[in-house]
């Protein structure tokens, strides 16, 4: 029996990640485990979950499993404008994309260095790695790492 073909979108993410930093929302299917789909489940992509204002992972934020450590990072996933509230991991992912762009503009032209700075400076919130990844994004710390080493 032939092995299953990899997801075509994940193959594209893998190809794109050779030249750029790929960021994707993990989805809003939490809190059950093992519900992160492509492209966020790709090893070539930074999968982003959502954190609430009280520093807890949002219930809706999709999770990996103990053997599939995704998301990679969590970021704020809520925007309020007056009485209007918009939330989801698709709100959180742009925080990570913007952070990567900021780090690149600060002179870190090596994408691996940018990704490492984002992940290595994340604030561990104490949740399992398949719920929070490395933790909550800390762009300020990542920028310090890029600038000062």
Coordinates of C-alpha atoms in Angstrom, one line a residue, residues 1 18 23 31 35 47-49 64 75 81-82 87 94 96 112 119 123 126 129 133 145:
X1 CA 0.0 0.0 0.0
X18 CA 13.1 28.4 2.4
X23 CA 3.2 32.3 10.2
X31 CA -9.9 23.2 23.9
X35 CA -7.1 19.8 16.1
X47 CA 1.8 28.1 14.3
X48 CA 0.2 30.7 16.5
X49 CA -2.4 30.2 19.3
X64 CA -1.6 19.9 19.4
X75 CA -0.1 35.9 21.1
X81 CA -13.2 48.7 19.7
X82 CA -16.0 50.2 21.9
X87 CA -11.2 37.3 18.8
X94 CA -0.5 39.0 12.8
X96 CA 3.8 37.3 15.3
X112 CA 16.4 31.5 11.4
X119 CA 10.6 31.5 20.2
X123 CA 7.2 34.0 28.2
X126 CA 3.1 27.2 32.5
X129 CA 3.9 22.7 25.3
X133 CA 4.2 26.2 22.5
X145 CA 18.2 39.7 21.5

